[in-house]
Coordinates of C-alpha atoms in Angstrom, one line a residue:
M14 CA 136.1 -25.8 130.8
L15 CA 138.7 -23.8 132.6
R16 CA 138.1 -20.6 131.2
A17 CA 134.4 -20.9 131.7
L18 CA 135.3 -21.6 135.7
T19 CA 137.7 -18.5 135.4
N20 CA 134.5 -16.4 134.5
S21 CA 132.0 -17.6 136.7
L22 CA 134.3 -16.5 139.7
R23 CA 134.7 -13.5 138.8
S24 CA 131.0 -12.7 138.2
L25 CA 130.9 -13.7 141.7
F26 CA 133.5 -11.3 142.9
S27 CA 132.0 -8.3 141.7
A28 CA 128.2 -9.2 142.5
V29 CA 130.0 -9.6 146.0
S30 CA 132.3 -6.1 146.3
A31 CA 129.8 -4.1 144.1
P32 CA 127.9 -1.7 147.0
S33 CA 124.2 -1.3 146.5
G34 CA 122.3 1.5 144.8
P35 CA 122.7 3.5 141.7
R36 CA 126.8 4.5 140.7
P37 CA 127.3 8.5 142.0
A38 CA 127.7 11.2 140.2
R39 CA 131.2 12.2 139.0
P40 CA 132.3 15.4 140.7
T41 CA 132.9 18.3 138.7
G42 CA 136.4 19.0 140.7
T43 CA 138.6 15.8 141.1
T44 CA 141.0 15.4 143.9
A45 CA 145.0 15.4 143.0
R46 CA 145.1 11.9 144.8
D47 CA 142.5 10.5 141.9
P48 CA 144.1 8.7 138.9
R49 CA 141.5 10.2 137.0
S50 CA 142.8 13.4 137.3
R51 CA 146.0 12.8 135.3
S52 CA 146.5 12.3 131.3
K53 CA 148.6 9.9 130.1
S54 CA 151.2 11.9 130.5
G55 CA 151.4 12.5 133.6
N56 CA 149.8 16.3 133.8
R57 CA 146.9 17.4 135.9
I58 CA 143.1 17.5 134.2
N59 CA 140.8 20.1 135.5
F60 CA 137.6 19.2 134.8
D61 CA 135.9 21.8 136.3
T62 CA 133.5 23.7 133.1
T63 CA 132.4 26.5 135.7
P64 CA 132.9 29.5 132.5
R65 CA 135.4 32.0 134.1
A66 CA 133.5 35.7 134.5
P67 CA 134.6 38.1 131.9
L68 CA 136.5 41.0 132.6
L69 CA 135.2 44.0 131.9
D70 CA 136.1 47.7 130.9
A71 CA 136.5 51.3 132.3
E72 CA 132.6 51.1 131.5
G73 CA 132.3 48.2 132.5
K74 CA 131.5 46.4 129.8
P75 CA 133.1 42.6 129.0
I76 CA 136.3 43.3 127.2
V77 CA 136.6 41.5 123.9
K78 CA 139.3 38.7 123.4
K79 CA 140.8 39.8 120.0
P80 CA 143.0 37.4 118.0
K81 CA 146.5 36.9 118.8
K82 CA 149.6 36.5 116.1
K83 CA 153.1 34.9 116.4
V84 CA 155.3 37.9 116.0
A85 CA 158.8 38.3 116.5
V86 CA 159.8 42.0 117.9
M87 CA 163.0 44.2 116.7
V88 CA 164.1 46.2 119.7
G89 CA 167.1 48.4 120.9
Y90 CA 167.6 49.6 124.2
C91 CA 170.5 51.8 126.8
G92 CA 170.6 49.1 129.5
T93 CA 172.0 51.6 131.6
G94 CA 170.1 51.4 135.1
Y95 CA 168.6 48.0 134.1
H96 CA 169.4 44.9 135.9
G97 CA 169.9 43.1 132.1
M98 CA 167.5 42.4 129.5
Q99 CA 165.6 38.9 130.9
L100 CA 162.6 38.8 133.3
N101 CA 164.4 39.0 137.2
P102 CA 161.7 39.9 139.4
P103 CA 162.0 42.1 141.5
H104 CA 165.0 43.4 139.6
K105 CA 163.5 46.2 136.9
T106 CA 164.8 44.2 133.3
I107 CA 164.1 45.9 129.9
E108 CA 161.6 42.7 129.2
G109 CA 159.9 43.9 132.3
E110 CA 159.2 47.5 130.3
L111 CA 158.9 45.7 127.4
F112 CA 156.1 43.4 128.5
D113 CA 154.4 46.5 130.6
A114 CA 153.9 48.8 126.8
F115 CA 152.7 45.7 125.1
V116 CA 149.8 45.8 128.2
K117 CA 149.3 49.8 127.7
A118 CA 149.4 49.4 124.5
G119 CA 146.6 46.6 124.0
A120 CA 149.3 44.2 122.0
I121 CA 148.3 42.3 125.0
S122 CA 145.3 41.1 126.4
P123 CA 144.4 41.7 130.0
Y124 CA 143.5 37.9 130.2
N125 CA 146.9 37.3 129.6
A126 CA 148.6 40.9 131.7
D127 CA 149.4 38.8 134.7
D128 CA 152.1 36.6 133.5
P129 CA 154.4 37.1 130.2
K130 CA 154.5 33.1 129.6
K131 CA 151.2 33.5 128.7
S132 CA 152.4 35.1 125.6
G133 CA 155.1 32.7 124.9
L134 CA 157.5 35.9 125.7
I135 CA 161.2 34.7 124.5
R136 CA 164.1 37.1 123.7
A137 CA 167.0 36.5 121.0
A138 CA 169.5 36.9 123.5
R139 CA 170.1 37.8 126.9
T140 CA 171.9 40.7 127.7
D141 CA 173.7 41.2 131.4
K142 CA 173.1 44.1 134.2
G143 CA 174.0 47.8 132.4
V144 CA 174.8 46.0 128.4
H145 CA 172.9 47.9 125.5
A146 CA 171.5 46.2 122.2
A147 CA 171.4 48.3 119.6
G148 CA 169.7 45.5 118.4
N149 CA 167.9 42.5 119.8
V150 CA 164.6 40.1 118.9
V151 CA 161.3 39.0 121.4
S152 CA 159.3 36.8 119.7
L153 CA 155.9 36.0 121.4
K154 CA 152.0 36.3 120.7
L155 CA 150.5 39.5 120.2
V156 CA 147.3 41.5 119.2
I157 CA 148.1 43.7 116.3
D158 CA 146.7 46.9 115.6
E159 CA 144.0 46.5 112.9
A160 CA 146.2 50.1 111.4
G161 CA 148.8 46.9 110.9
E162 CA 152.1 46.5 112.2
E163 CA 153.1 49.9 111.8
A164 CA 150.1 51.6 114.3
T165 CA 151.5 48.7 116.9
V166 CA 154.8 49.8 117.0
E167 CA 154.3 53.1 117.1
N168 CA 151.5 52.4 120.4
I169 CA 154.2 50.9 122.4
N170 CA 156.9 53.1 121.9
K171 CA 154.4 55.9 123.5
Q172 CA 154.3 53.8 126.3
L173 CA 158.4 53.3 126.3
P174 CA 161.4 55.7 127.7
D175 CA 163.4 57.1 125.1
Q176 CA 166.0 54.3 126.1
I177 CA 164.0 51.5 124.9
R178 CA 162.5 51.6 121.2
V179 CA 160.8 49.2 118.9
W180 CA 162.0 49.1 115.5
G181 CA 159.6 46.7 114.3
I182 CA 157.1 44.4 113.8
E183 CA 156.9 40.9 111.6
K184 CA 155.0 38.1 112.1
T185 CA 156.6 34.0 111.7
N186 CA 155.1 31.0 111.7
K187 CA 153.6 29.7 115.1
A188 CA 156.9 27.7 115.7
F189 CA 158.8 29.9 115.4
D190 CA 161.6 30.8 118.2
C191 CA 164.0 34.2 118.1
R192 CA 166.5 32.6 120.1
K193 CA 166.7 28.9 118.8
M194 CA 166.3 30.0 115.5
C195 CA 169.1 32.5 115.4
S196 CA 172.2 31.5 113.5
S197 CA 174.1 34.3 115.3
R198 CA 174.7 37.5 117.1
V199 CA 176.9 40.3 116.6
Y200 CA 178.3 42.4 119.4
E201 CA 180.4 45.3 119.4
Y202 CA 182.8 46.7 122.3
L203 CA 184.0 50.2 122.8
I204 CA 187.1 50.6 124.2
P205 CA 189.3 53.3 124.5
T206 CA 192.8 53.2 123.3
Y207 CA 194.6 54.2 126.4
A208 CA 193.8 51.0 127.9
F209 CA 196.9 49.6 125.8
I210 CA 199.2 51.6 127.4
A211 CA 201.6 49.1 130.0
P212 CA 201.1 49.2 133.6
K213 CA 202.1 52.0 135.5
P214 CA 206.1 51.7 136.4
G215 CA 206.0 50.6 140.5
S216 CA 203.1 49.1 140.5
F217 CA 202.7 45.4 141.3
L218 CA 202.7 44.0 137.9
A219 CA 204.8 46.5 136.3
K220 CA 207.6 44.6 139.3
Q221 CA 206.1 41.5 138.5
I222 CA 206.7 41.8 134.6
I223 CA 209.9 43.3 134.9
E224 CA 211.3 40.3 137.7
Q225 CA 210.4 37.9 135.2
E226 CA 211.9 38.8 132.4
K227 CA 214.9 39.1 134.4
L228 CA 214.3 35.1 135.0
N229 CA 212.6 34.2 131.4
P230 CA 214.5 36.6 129.7
G231 CA 213.6 37.0 125.5
I232 CA 209.8 36.4 125.8
T233 CA 208.2 39.5 126.4
R234 CA 207.8 42.8 124.0
P235 CA 209.3 45.3 124.6
D236 CA 207.2 48.5 125.1
E237 CA 209.0 51.9 123.9
E238 CA 205.8 53.8 123.7
S239 CA 204.3 52.9 126.9
A240 CA 208.1 53.8 128.5
K241 CA 208.1 57.4 126.8
F242 CA 204.2 57.9 127.9
W243 CA 205.2 57.7 131.8
E244 CA 208.0 59.6 130.9
K245 CA 206.2 62.2 130.1
Y246 CA 203.3 61.9 133.1
E247 CA 206.4 61.9 135.5
Q248 CA 207.4 65.5 133.8
L249 CA 203.8 66.9 134.7
V250 CA 203.8 65.8 138.0
K251 CA 207.0 67.7 138.5
E252 CA 205.6 70.7 137.1
A253 CA 203.1 70.8 139.4
N254 CA 205.4 71.4 141.9
F255 CA 203.8 69.6 145.1
T256 CA 205.5 69.6 147.8
E257 CA 207.4 66.4 149.7
E258 CA 204.7 66.4 152.3
E259 CA 201.5 66.8 150.1
M260 CA 202.9 63.9 148.6
E261 CA 203.1 61.8 151.6
R262 CA 199.7 62.7 152.6
I263 CA 198.1 62.1 149.4
A264 CA 200.1 58.3 149.3
E265 CA 198.6 57.9 152.8
W266 CA 195.2 58.6 152.1
K267 CA 193.0 56.1 151.7
P268 CA 189.0 57.8 153.8
T269 CA 187.6 54.7 155.8
S270 CA 184.3 56.7 155.4
V271 CA 181.9 59.2 153.6
E272 CA 182.2 61.6 156.6
E273 CA 186.1 61.2 156.7
Y274 CA 185.6 61.8 152.9
E275 CA 183.8 65.3 153.2
S276 CA 185.7 66.3 156.4
D277 CA 189.4 66.6 154.9
Y278 CA 188.4 68.6 152.0
D279 CA 192.4 69.8 151.8
T280 CA 193.7 66.4 151.0
V281 CA 190.5 65.0 148.8
R282 CA 191.8 68.3 146.6
L283 CA 195.2 67.5 146.4
V284 CA 194.5 64.0 145.7
K285 CA 192.3 64.8 142.3
K286 CA 194.5 67.4 141.5
F287 CA 197.3 64.4 141.4
K288 CA 195.0 61.7 139.9
N289 CA 193.7 64.6 137.3
I290 CA 197.2 64.6 135.9
E291 CA 197.3 60.8 134.9
Y292 CA 193.7 60.9 133.5
N293 CA 194.4 64.0 131.5
A294 CA 197.4 62.5 130.2
K295 CA 196.0 59.0 129.5
R296 CA 193.3 61.0 127.8
E297 CA 195.8 62.9 125.8
Y298 CA 197.6 59.6 124.2
R299 CA 197.1 58.2 121.1
V300 CA 197.9 54.8 120.2
S301 CA 200.7 53.8 117.5
Q302 CA 200.3 51.3 114.4
E303 CA 202.3 49.0 116.1
K304 CA 200.5 48.7 119.2
L305 CA 196.9 48.4 117.5
T306 CA 198.3 46.1 115.3
V307 CA 199.5 43.9 118.4
M308 CA 195.4 44.5 119.7
R309 CA 194.5 43.0 116.1
D310 CA 196.5 39.9 116.4
A311 CA 195.4 39.5 119.9
M312 CA 191.4 39.6 119.3
A313 CA 192.5 37.3 116.1
V314 CA 193.5 34.3 117.7
Y315 CA 189.5 33.9 118.8
L316 CA 188.6 33.2 115.1
G317 CA 187.1 29.7 114.5
H318 CA 186.1 27.2 117.3
H319 CA 187.8 27.4 120.5
N320 CA 187.4 26.2 124.2
F321 CA 186.3 29.1 125.8
H322 CA 185.8 27.5 129.4
N323 CA 188.4 30.2 130.3
F324 CA 186.1 32.9 129.2
T325 CA 182.6 32.2 131.2
L326 CA 181.9 31.2 135.0
G327 CA 181.2 27.6 136.1
K328 CA 182.8 25.9 132.9
H329 CA 184.8 22.5 133.2
F330 CA 187.2 21.7 130.4
K331 CA 186.2 18.8 129.3
D332 CA 181.9 20.4 129.1
P333 CA 180.9 20.3 125.5
S334 CA 179.0 23.2 125.7
A335 CA 182.2 25.2 125.7
G336 CA 183.0 25.3 122.7
R337 CA 182.1 28.0 120.8
Y338 CA 182.8 29.6 116.7
M339 CA 183.6 33.0 116.2
K340 CA 182.8 33.9 113.0
E341 CA 184.2 37.7 112.3
I342 CA 186.4 39.8 114.4
T343 CA 187.2 43.2 113.3
V344 CA 189.3 45.9 115.3
S345 CA 188.3 49.2 114.0
D346 CA 190.8 52.5 113.1
P347 CA 190.9 54.6 116.6
F348 CA 189.1 57.8 116.3
V349 CA 188.4 60.7 118.5
I350 CA 185.1 61.6 121.0
D351 CA 186.2 64.4 123.5
Q352 CA 189.5 64.4 123.2
T353 CA 189.5 60.6 124.2
E354 CA 190.7 58.1 121.8
W355 CA 188.8 55.2 121.3
C356 CA 188.4 51.7 119.1
S357 CA 185.4 50.1 118.3
I358 CA 185.5 45.7 118.5
K359 CA 183.2 44.0 116.6
I360 CA 182.4 40.0 117.1
H361 CA 180.2 38.3 115.0
G362 CA 180.0 34.4 116.7
Q363 CA 177.5 31.7 116.7
S364 CA 176.3 31.8 120.8
F365 CA 178.0 33.2 123.5
M366 CA 178.2 32.1 127.3
L367 CA 178.2 34.9 130.5
H368 CA 180.5 37.1 130.4
Q369 CA 182.7 35.1 127.8
I370 CA 182.8 38.6 125.5
R371 CA 184.1 41.0 128.4
K372 CA 186.7 38.3 129.3
M373 CA 187.6 38.2 125.6
I374 CA 188.8 41.8 125.5
A375 CA 189.7 41.7 129.2
M376 CA 192.5 39.2 127.7
A377 CA 193.2 40.6 124.0
S378 CA 194.0 44.1 125.9
L379 CA 196.0 42.9 128.7
V380 CA 198.3 40.8 126.2
T381 CA 198.5 43.9 124.1
R382 CA 199.3 46.2 127.2
T383 CA 201.8 43.7 129.2
G384 CA 203.9 42.7 126.2
C385 CA 203.6 39.1 127.2
P386 CA 203.3 36.9 124.0
V387 CA 199.9 36.8 121.8
E388 CA 200.2 33.0 122.3
R389 CA 198.9 32.8 126.0
I390 CA 195.8 33.3 124.6
T391 CA 195.5 30.2 122.7
Q392 CA 196.8 28.6 125.8
C393 CA 193.8 29.6 127.7
F394 CA 191.6 27.3 125.6
N395 CA 193.8 24.6 127.1
A396 CA 192.8 22.3 130.5
D397 CA 194.6 24.8 132.7
K398 CA 192.3 26.9 134.3
V399 CA 192.9 31.1 134.0
N400 CA 191.0 32.8 135.6
I401 CA 190.3 36.1 133.5
P402 CA 188.9 39.3 134.8
K403 CA 186.0 40.0 133.0
A404 CA 186.2 44.1 131.5
P405 CA 183.6 46.7 131.5
A406 CA 180.3 46.4 131.0
L407 CA 180.6 49.8 130.0
G408 CA 181.7 49.5 126.7
L409 CA 179.8 46.5 125.7
L410 CA 176.4 46.3 123.0
L411 CA 174.4 43.9 121.4
E412 CA 174.2 44.7 117.9
Q413 CA 172.4 42.5 116.3
P414 CA 171.0 38.7 116.0
V415 CA 171.4 37.2 112.7
Y416 CA 169.0 34.8 111.0
S417 CA 170.8 34.7 108.1
G418 CA 169.8 30.1 107.7
Y419 CA 166.1 31.1 109.4
N420 CA 165.2 34.1 106.3
Q421 CA 165.2 31.5 104.0
R422 CA 162.3 29.6 105.5
L423 CA 159.9 32.4 106.6
N424 CA 160.4 33.5 102.9
D425 CA 159.5 29.9 102.3
F426 CA 156.3 30.0 104.2
G427 CA 155.2 33.7 103.2
Y428 CA 156.8 35.9 105.5
N429 CA 159.1 38.9 105.8
P430 CA 162.9 38.0 107.0
L431 CA 164.3 39.2 109.5
E432 CA 166.7 41.7 109.6
F433 CA 167.8 45.3 110.8
S434 CA 169.5 46.9 107.9
K435 CA 165.7 48.3 107.1
Y436 CA 166.0 50.3 110.7
E437 CA 169.9 50.9 110.0
E438 CA 169.3 54.7 109.9
K439 CA 167.3 55.1 113.0
M440 CA 169.5 52.9 114.7
Q441 CA 172.5 54.4 114.6
A442 CA 170.6 57.8 115.4
F443 CA 169.8 56.3 118.4
K444 CA 173.6 54.6 119.3
M445 CA 174.7 57.7 119.2
K446 CA 172.1 59.5 121.5
H447 CA 171.2 57.4 123.8
I448 CA 174.5 54.3 123.8
Y449 CA 177.6 55.9 123.0
D450 CA 177.0 59.3 124.5
K451 CA 176.3 57.5 127.7
I452 CA 179.4 55.6 127.4
Y453 CA 181.7 58.3 126.5
K454 CA 180.2 60.6 129.1
E455 CA 180.3 57.6 131.7
E456 CA 184.0 57.1 131.2
V457 CA 184.5 60.7 131.5
T458 CA 183.2 61.6 134.6
E459 CA 183.6 58.0 136.3
N460 CA 186.8 56.6 134.6
V461 CA 185.5 53.3 134.7
F462 CA 188.6 51.9 132.0
N463 CA 191.3 53.8 134.1
A464 CA 190.0 52.3 137.4
F465 CA 189.5 48.8 136.0
Y466 CA 193.3 48.1 134.2
N467 CA 194.7 50.3 137.7
F468 CA 193.0 47.6 139.9
I469 CA 194.7 45.1 138.1
D470 CA 197.9 46.3 137.9
S471 CA 197.6 46.9 141.8
Y472 CA 196.1 43.4 142.7
A473 CA 199.1 42.6 144.9
T474 CA 198.4 39.0 145.2
E475 CA 201.8 36.8 144.4
G476 CA 201.3 34.5 140.9
V477 CA 197.2 35.8 140.4
F478 CA 198.6 37.7 137.2
D479 CA 201.8 35.2 136.3
F480 CA 199.6 34.6 133.4
L481 CA 200.4 38.4 132.1
T482 CA 204.2 38.0 132.5
A483 CA 207.0 35.8 130.9
K484 CA 206.7 32.8 133.4
G485 CA 203.1 31.8 131.9
I486 CA 200.3 30.3 133.0
T487 CA 200.8 28.8 136.5
K488 CA 198.8 26.7 139.7
S489 CA 198.1 30.2 140.8
A490 CA 196.1 31.7 137.6
D491 CA 193.4 29.9 138.6
K492 CA 192.8 31.8 141.9
E493 CA 189.0 33.9 142.1
V494 CA 189.7 37.6 140.7
D495 CA 186.3 39.1 141.4
V496 CA 187.3 42.7 143.4
P497 CA 186.9 44.1 139.9
D498 CA 183.8 43.0 139.1
K499 CA 182.8 44.8 142.6
L500 CA 184.6 47.6 141.5
T501 CA 182.6 48.2 138.5
D502 CA 179.2 46.9 140.3
A503 CA 179.9 50.0 142.2
V504 CA 180.3 52.3 138.7
D505 CA 176.9 50.9 137.8
E506 CA 175.0 51.2 141.0
K507 CA 176.2 54.4 141.7
T508 CA 175.1 56.0 137.7
E509 CA 172.0 53.9 138.3
K510 CA 171.2 56.5 141.8
K511 CA 171.8 58.8 139.0
E512 CA 169.5 57.8 136.7
E513 CA 166.5 57.2 139.4
E514 CA 167.1 60.5 141.2
K515 CA 166.4 62.0 138.0
K516 CA 163.4 60.1 136.9
G517 CA 162.0 61.3 140.4
E518 CA 162.9 65.1 140.2
K519 CA 160.3 64.8 136.9
V520 CA 157.9 62.8 138.6
E521 CA 158.0 66.0 141.6
E522 CA 157.7 68.2 138.9
K523 CA 154.3 67.0 137.4
K524 CA 152.8 65.2 140.7
D525 CA 153.6 65.9 144.6
D526 CA 151.8 62.3 145.0
K527 CA 154.3 60.3 146.8
T528 CA 152.7 57.0 145.2
S529 CA 153.8 57.8 141.5
K530 CA 154.8 55.6 139.0
F531 CA 158.1 55.6 139.9
G532 CA 157.7 54.8 144.0
S533 CA 157.2 51.1 143.8
C534 CA 160.0 50.7 141.1
T535 CA 163.2 47.9 143.2
I536 CA 166.8 49.4 141.7
C537 CA 169.2 47.5 143.5

């Protein structure tokens, strides 16, 4: 009886509250406030079924949409002049160049050309500004040429600058994610062996090392090899026959502007002559087997799983994501290029954080050149904060991402494995011409590594580099040292400017139009 009464009241209420007349038609597009405009997940639903007008080609005919395939694109590039790998408008990036080339080659439909997200663009490894890659992978959906993947690769490469190459394209399953399914990555770092020479006698760091050794004897290693180098250097300075007045001018010369630099030609000439003595002596330096062994021992400390919170930015010791695993590290025998001796360091790890490799290289080389115990690196894995400067980006390149685990699954799905070995010959030729050659030449012209280590040696702030002396890690080690970044960035910007000027000259030769395709590029 109670149920019957409830139903009667409900019917009466509906009759009173319902509007008279027929129910209004549902609008084609509902507002954001209409609860019907959202799905159960909360996402908005567009009820507008008006067909989109087709895009037209140059002849005014509708552009037909072609089927897309999920693929892995294997690429290599020289990062000079680019603000890293990842899209970062309005800056010039590797992904930006690649996406434009995909569109121009017809691998991406004009319907999707306005937004890379529509194609699901993802990169396996993000590289920083100025960093190179012999091999990297991007995964996305592409329109494959009817002639096959090789024809698509050829069409894309025609649209790319010589310093960016597509090695190959492999079809994958729809769920493939080149970043998440990458099991590990291999990086290479090229460093001149003169980076292992001890700080210049008389520099602030050299004085600190001597002072702390007196207070804490028996901790740092003696370095007769470096002592002999600096004795030879002093002899070369004497043989240059600088007068006492000239040496004073050199010591006091600190131009505050470009105008002052250009106006004082005689002093500039003297300073260059003086600095060239050190540059040339370092280029003639050849590392001993003993010192190379120290560098190898230092790099070997990184093997295995460690807390790398001190080797990146913004990570706390207790942050689980600071833990990383290094699988293999090798330091090559030295080799000579244009009179300068170099070493190649290869690091194979599961994953890396921002600036991690550059800080690993810097710490190992600083331990080698200052004579502090190799165990100091192990102490950097502990909770104490140590601000390790990062080595120049110039020497760093991504060798390749590795898909050892996922390749078996790709094979099970009937797809080819993702391997760079089939492109090894092309990649090696590319590295020699567009990566190694640029690294060597830039070091000779800009003295990047010399400037970096000289800055460290002369950084006259008490306690900042105590961790490189017999004193060890102190509270002062947590002070930020960001000037080396500015120093290396200045070199990057100068190189970018030169690259852009060269491109501008080529455009002028072809076309006098001020609105050339290079006019819209933003170089920062």
